[in-house]
N, CA and C of each residue as an Amber inpcrd file, in Angstrom:
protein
   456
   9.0740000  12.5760000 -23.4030000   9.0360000  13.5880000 -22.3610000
  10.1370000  13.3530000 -21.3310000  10.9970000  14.5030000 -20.7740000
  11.9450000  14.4330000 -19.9940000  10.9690000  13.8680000 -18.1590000
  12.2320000  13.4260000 -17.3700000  11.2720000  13.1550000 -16.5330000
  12.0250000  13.7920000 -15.1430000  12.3300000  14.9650000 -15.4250000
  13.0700000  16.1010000 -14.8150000  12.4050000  16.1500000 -13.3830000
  10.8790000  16.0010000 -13.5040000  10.2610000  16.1630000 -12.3260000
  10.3660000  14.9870000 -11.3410000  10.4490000  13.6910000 -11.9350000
  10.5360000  12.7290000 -11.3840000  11.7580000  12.3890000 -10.5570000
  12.9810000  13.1300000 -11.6670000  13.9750000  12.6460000 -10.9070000
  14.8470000  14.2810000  -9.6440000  14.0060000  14.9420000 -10.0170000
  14.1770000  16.1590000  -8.8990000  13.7600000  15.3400000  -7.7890000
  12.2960000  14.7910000  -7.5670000  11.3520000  14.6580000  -6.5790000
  12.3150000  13.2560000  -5.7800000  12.8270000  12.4540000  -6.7730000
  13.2960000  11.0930000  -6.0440000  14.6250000  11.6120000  -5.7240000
  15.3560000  12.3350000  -6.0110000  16.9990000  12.9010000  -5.1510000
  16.4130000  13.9310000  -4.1450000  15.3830000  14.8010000  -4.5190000
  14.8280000  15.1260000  -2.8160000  14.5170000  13.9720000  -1.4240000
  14.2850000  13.5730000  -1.9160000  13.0770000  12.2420000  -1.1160000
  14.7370000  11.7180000  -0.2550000  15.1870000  11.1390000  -1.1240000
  16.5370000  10.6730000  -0.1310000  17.7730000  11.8670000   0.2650000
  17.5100000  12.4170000  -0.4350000  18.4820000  13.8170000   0.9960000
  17.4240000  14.1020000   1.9860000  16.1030000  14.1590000   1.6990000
  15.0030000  14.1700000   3.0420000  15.6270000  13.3050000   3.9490000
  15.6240000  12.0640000   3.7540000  15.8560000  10.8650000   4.1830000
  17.1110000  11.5110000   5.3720000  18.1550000  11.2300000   4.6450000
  19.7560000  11.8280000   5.1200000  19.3020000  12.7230000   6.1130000
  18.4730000  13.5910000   5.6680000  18.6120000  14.6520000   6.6110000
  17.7830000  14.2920000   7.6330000  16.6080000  13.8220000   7.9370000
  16.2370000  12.9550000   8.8130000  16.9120000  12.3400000   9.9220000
  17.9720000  11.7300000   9.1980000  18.4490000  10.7670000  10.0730000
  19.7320000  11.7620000  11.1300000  20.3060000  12.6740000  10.2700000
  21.1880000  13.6610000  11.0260000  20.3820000  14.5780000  11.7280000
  19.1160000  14.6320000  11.2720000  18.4350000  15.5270000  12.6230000
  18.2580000  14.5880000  14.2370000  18.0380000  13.3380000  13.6380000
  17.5060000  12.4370000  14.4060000  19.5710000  12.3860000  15.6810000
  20.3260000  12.5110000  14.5330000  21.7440000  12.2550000  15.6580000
  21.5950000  13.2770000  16.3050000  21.5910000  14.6440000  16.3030000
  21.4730000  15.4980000  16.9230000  20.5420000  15.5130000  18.2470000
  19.4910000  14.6560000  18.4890000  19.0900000  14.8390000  19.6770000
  19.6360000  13.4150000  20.2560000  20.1150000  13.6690000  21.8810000
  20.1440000  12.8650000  22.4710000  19.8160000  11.0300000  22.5610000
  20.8360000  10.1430000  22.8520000  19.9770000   8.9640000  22.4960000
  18.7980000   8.7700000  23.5440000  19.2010000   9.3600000  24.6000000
  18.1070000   9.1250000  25.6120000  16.5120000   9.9460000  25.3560000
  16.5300000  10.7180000  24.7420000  15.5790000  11.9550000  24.1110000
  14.3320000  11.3260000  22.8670000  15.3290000  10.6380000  22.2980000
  14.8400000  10.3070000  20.8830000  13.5230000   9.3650000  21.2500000
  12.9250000   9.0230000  22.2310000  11.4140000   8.6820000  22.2410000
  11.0750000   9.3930000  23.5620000  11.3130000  10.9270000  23.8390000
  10.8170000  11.5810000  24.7900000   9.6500000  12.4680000  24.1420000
   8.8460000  12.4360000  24.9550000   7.7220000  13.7290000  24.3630000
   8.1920000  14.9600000  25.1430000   8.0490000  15.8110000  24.0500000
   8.3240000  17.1080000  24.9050000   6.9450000  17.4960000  26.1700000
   5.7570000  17.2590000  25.3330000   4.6310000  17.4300000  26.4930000
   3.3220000  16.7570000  25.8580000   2.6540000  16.3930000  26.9460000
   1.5690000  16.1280000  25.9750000   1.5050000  15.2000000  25.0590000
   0.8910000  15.4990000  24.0380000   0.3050000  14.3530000  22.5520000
   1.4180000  14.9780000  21.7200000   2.5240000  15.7860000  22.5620000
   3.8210000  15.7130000  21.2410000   4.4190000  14.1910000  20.6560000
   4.4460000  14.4640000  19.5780000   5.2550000  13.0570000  19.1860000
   6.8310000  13.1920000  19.2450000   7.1170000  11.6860000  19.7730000
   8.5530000  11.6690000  19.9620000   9.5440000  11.4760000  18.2850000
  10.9860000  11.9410000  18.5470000  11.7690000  11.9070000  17.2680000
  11.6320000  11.0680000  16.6740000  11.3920000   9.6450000  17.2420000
  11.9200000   8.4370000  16.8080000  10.3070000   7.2770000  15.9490000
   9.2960000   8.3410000  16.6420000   8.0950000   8.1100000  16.1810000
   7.7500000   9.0310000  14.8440000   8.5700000   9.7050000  14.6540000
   8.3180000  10.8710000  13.0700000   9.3120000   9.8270000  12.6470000
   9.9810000   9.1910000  12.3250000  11.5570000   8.2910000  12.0720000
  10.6240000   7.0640000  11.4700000   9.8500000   6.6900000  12.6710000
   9.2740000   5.4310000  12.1220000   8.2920000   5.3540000  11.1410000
   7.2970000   6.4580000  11.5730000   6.4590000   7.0860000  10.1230000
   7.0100000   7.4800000   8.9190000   7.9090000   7.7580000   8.4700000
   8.6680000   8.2200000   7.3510000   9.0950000   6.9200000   6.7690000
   9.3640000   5.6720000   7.3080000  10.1160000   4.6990000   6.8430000
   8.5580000   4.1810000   6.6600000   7.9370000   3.8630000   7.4250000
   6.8970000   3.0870000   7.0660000   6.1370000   3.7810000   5.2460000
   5.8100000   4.7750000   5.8550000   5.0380000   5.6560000   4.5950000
   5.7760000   5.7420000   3.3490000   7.0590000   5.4070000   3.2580000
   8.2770000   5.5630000   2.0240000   7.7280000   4.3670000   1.4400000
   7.6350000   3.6680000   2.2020000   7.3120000   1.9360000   1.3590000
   5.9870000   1.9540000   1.1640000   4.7450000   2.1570000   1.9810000
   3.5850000   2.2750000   1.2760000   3.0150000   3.2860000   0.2560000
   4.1990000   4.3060000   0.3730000   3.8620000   5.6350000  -1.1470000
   4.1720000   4.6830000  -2.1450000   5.8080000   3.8070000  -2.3850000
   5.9920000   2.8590000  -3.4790000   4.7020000   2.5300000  -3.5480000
   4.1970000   1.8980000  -3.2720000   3.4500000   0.3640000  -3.0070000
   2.1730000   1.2430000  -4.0160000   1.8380000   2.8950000  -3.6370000
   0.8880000   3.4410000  -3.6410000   1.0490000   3.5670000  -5.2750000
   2.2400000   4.1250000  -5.4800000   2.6870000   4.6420000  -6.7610000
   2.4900000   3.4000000  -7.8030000   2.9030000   2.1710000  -7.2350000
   3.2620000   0.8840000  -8.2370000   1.9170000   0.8040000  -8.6810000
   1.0440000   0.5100000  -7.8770000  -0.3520000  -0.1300000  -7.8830000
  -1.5780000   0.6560000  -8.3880000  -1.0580000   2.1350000  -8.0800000
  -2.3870000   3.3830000  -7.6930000  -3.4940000   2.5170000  -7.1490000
  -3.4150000   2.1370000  -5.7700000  -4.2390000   1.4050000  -4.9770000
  -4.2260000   2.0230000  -3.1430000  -4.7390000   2.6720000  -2.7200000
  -4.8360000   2.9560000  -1.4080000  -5.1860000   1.6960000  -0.4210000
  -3.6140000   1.0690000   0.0900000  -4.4210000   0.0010000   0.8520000
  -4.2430000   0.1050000   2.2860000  -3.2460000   1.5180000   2.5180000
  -3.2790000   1.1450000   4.4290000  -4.2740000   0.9780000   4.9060000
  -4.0260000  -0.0230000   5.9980000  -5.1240000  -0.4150000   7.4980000
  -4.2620000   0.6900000   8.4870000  -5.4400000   2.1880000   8.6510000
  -4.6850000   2.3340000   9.5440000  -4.3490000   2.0360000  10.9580000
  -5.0900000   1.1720000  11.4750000  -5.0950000   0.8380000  13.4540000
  -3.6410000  -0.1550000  12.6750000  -3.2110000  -0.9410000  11.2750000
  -2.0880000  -1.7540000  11.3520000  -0.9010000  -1.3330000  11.2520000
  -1.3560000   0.3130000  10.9010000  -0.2210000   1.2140000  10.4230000
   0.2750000   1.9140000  11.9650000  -0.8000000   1.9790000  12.6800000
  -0.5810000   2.6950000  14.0700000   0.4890000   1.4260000  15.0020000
   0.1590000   0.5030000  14.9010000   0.7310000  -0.4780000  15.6040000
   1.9670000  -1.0630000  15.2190000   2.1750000  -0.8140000  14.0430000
   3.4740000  -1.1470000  13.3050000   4.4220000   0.3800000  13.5830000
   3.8210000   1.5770000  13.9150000   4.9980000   2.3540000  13.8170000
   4.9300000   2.9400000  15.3540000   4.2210000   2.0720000  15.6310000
   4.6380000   2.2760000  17.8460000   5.6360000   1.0750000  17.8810000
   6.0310000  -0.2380000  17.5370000   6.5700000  -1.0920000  17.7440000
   7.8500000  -0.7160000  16.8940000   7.7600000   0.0110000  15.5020000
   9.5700000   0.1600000  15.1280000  10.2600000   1.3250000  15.7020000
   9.0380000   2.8040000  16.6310000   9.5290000   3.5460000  17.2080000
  10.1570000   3.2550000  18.1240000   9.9380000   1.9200000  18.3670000
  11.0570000   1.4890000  20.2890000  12.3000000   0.8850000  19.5960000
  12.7450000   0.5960000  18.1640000  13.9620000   0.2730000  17.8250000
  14.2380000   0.8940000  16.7240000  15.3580000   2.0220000  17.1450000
  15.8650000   2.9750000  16.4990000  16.7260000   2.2120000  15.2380000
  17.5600000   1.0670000  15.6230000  18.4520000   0.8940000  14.1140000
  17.2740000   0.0900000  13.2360000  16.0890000  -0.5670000  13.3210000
  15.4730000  -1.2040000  12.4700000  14.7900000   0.3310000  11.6840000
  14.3920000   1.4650000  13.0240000  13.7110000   2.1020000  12.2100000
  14.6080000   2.6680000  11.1370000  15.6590000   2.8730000  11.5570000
  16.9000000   3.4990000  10.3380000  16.8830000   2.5070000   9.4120000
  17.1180000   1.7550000   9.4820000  17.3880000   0.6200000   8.4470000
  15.9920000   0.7080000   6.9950000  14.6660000   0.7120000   7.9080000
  13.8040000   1.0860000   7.2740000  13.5450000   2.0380000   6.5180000
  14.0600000   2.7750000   7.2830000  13.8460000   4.4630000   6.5390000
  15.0720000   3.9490000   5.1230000  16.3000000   4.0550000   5.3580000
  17.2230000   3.6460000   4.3900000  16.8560000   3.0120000   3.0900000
  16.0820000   1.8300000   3.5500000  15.7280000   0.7700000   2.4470000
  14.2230000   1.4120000   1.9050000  13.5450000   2.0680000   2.6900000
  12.2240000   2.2620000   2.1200000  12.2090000   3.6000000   0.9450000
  13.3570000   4.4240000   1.6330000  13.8060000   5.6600000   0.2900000
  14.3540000   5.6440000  -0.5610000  14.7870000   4.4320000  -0.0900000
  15.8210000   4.3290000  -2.0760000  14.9180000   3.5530000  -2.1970000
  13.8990000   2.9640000  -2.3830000  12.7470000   2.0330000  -2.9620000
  11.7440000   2.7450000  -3.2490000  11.1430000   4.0990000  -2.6470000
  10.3910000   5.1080000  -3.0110000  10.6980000   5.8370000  -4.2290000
  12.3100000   5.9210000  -3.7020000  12.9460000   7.1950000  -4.9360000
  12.9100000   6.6060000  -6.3790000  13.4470000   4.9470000  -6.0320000
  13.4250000   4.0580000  -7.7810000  12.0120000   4.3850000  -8.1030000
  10.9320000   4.1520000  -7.5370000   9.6020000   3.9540000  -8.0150000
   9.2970000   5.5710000  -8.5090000   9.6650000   6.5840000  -8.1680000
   8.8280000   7.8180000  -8.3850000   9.7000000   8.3750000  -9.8770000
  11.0950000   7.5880000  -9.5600000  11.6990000   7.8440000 -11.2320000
  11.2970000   7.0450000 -12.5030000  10.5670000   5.8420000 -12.1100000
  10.0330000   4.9820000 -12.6090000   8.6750000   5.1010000 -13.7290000
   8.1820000   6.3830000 -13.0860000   6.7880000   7.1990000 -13.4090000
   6.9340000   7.6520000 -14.9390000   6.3930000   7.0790000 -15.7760000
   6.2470000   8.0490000 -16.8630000   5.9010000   9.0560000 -16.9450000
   6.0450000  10.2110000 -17.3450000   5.4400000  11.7150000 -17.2930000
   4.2700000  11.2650000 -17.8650000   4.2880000  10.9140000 -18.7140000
   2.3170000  11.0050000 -19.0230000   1.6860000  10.3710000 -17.8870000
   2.0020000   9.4570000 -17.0940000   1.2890000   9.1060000 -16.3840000
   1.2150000  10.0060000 -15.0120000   1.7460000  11.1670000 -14.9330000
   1.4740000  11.9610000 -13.6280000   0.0170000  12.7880000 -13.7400000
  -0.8200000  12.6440000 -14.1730000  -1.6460000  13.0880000 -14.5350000
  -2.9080000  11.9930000 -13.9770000  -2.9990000  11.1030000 -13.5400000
  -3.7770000   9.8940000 -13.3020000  -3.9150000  10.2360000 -12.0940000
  -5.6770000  10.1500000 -11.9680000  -5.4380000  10.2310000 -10.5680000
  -5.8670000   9.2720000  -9.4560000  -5.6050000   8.6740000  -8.5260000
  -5.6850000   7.5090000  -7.4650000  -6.8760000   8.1250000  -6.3940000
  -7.9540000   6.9520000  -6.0430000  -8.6400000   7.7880000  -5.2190000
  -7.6110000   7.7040000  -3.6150000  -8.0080000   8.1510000  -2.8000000
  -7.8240000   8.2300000  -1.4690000  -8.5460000   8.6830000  -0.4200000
  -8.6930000   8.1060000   0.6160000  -9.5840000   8.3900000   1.4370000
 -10.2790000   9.8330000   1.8990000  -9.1660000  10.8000000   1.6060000
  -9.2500000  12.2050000   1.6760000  -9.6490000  12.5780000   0.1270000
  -9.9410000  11.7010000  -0.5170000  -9.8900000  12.5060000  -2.1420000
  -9.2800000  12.5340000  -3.0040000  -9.4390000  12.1150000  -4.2200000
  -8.2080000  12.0350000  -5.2330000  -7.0620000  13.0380000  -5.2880000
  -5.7630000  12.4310000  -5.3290000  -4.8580000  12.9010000  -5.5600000
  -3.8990000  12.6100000  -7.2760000  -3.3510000  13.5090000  -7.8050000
  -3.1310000  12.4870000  -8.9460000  -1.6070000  12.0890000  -8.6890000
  -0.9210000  11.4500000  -9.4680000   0.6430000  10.8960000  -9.1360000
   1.2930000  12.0120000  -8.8590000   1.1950000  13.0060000  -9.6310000
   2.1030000  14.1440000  -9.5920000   1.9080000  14.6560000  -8.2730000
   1.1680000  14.5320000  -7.3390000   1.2380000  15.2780000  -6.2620000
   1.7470000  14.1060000  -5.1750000   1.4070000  12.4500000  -5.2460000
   1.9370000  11.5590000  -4.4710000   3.1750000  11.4410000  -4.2660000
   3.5700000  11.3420000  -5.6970000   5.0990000  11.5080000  -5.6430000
   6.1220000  12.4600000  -5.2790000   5.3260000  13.7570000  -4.3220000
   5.8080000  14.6250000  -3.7710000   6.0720000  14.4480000  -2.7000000
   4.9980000  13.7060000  -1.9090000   4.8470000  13.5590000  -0.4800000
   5.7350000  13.2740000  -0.0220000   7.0440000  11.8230000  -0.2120000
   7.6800000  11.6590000   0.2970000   8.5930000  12.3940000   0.7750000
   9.6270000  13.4840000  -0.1100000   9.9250000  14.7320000   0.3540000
   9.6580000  15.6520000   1.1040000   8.0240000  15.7780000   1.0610000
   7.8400000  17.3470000   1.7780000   7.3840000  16.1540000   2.8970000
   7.4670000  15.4640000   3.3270000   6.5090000  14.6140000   4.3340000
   7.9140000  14.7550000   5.3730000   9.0220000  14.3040000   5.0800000
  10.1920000  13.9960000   5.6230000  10.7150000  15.3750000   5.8990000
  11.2540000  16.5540000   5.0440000  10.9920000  17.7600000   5.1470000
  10.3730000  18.0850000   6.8520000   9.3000000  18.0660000   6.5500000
   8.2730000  18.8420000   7.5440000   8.9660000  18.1110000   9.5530000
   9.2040000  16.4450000   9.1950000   9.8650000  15.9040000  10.0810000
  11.0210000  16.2820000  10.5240000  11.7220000  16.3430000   9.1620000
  12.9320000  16.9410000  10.1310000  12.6300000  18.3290000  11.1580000
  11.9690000  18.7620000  10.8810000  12.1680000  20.3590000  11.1730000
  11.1630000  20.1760000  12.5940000  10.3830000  18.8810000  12.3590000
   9.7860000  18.8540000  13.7960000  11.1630000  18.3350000  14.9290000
  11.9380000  17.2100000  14.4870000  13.0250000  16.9300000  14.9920000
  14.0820000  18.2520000  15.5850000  13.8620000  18.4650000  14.5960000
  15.2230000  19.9290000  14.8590000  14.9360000  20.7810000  16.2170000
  13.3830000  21.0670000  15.8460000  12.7790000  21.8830000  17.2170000
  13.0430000  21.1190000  18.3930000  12.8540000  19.4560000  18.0720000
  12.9080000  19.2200000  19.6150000  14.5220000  19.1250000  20.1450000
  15.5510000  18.8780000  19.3010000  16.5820000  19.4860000  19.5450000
  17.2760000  20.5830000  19.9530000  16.3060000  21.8700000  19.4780000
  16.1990000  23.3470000  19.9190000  15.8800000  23.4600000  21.4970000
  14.4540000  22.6510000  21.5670000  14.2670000  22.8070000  22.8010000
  15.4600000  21.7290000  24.1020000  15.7010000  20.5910000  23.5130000
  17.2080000  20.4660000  24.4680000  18.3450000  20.9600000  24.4190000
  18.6900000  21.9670000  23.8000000  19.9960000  22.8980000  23.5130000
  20.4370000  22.3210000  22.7300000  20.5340000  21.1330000  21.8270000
  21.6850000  20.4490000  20.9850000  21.5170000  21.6720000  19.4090000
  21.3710000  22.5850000  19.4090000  21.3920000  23.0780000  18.1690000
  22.4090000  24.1320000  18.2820000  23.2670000  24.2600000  19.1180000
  24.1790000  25.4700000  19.4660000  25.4600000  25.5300000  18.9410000
């Protein structure tokens, strides 16, 4: 079986990535852990979630094992949101380590499904996430760029 899907999903996942990180230049350095209001989340806190979650989707994919702690997951991505080049660095290393693993997938095996706290999911839909997860970030990024004028 071709694994067409696999390797669509892992060259999405790291232009997500890319694009991430150029949404992330676009706003201000001073900006990039500002909330716009409220329980908005800052740029650099969608930045740190994406890098973190790239490496535990691997981890998810290798194993089909759900193991985040999340209060360890909350505390780990408030502490890499206050340092922007580790969180880059992370993001970097955690998507090309996502992307090997989701090309890695045998097609027969996308069909298996992993429980998760919300409910089974099977591979074929995990191995999406990383893309549309990063996706959805940028575009939260972008807005908050919209709203400081840098999109003009």
């Amino acid at each position: 079986m071709s694994n067409h899907l696999q390797n669509f999903l892992a060259d999405a996942a790291l232009k997500a990535a890319a694009d991430l990180e150029t949404a992330l230049g676009r706003v201000p350095a001073e900006k990039r852990n500002w909330s716009a209001m409220g329980d908005a989340r800052p740029p650099l806190d969608l930045v740190a979630e994406c890098a973190l979650l790239n490496g535990s989707t691997a981890n998810l994919i290798e194993t089909h094992q759900f193991t985040t702690d999340f209060e360890q997951y909350g505390r780990d991505k408030a502490a890499l949101a206050q340092d922007e080049a580790a969180a880059l660095a992370l993001l970097r290393e955690n998507s090309a380590r996502v992307a090997e693993t989701i090309r890695a997938v045998p097609s027969e095996d996308l069909a298996i499904q992993v429980e998760m706290p919300w409910g089974p999911m099977t591979l074929e839909q995990i191995i999406s996430y990383p893309f549309w997860n990063m996706s959805y970030h940028e575009g939260q990024i972008n807005y908050v760029a919209s709203l400081l004028g840098c999109l003009k």
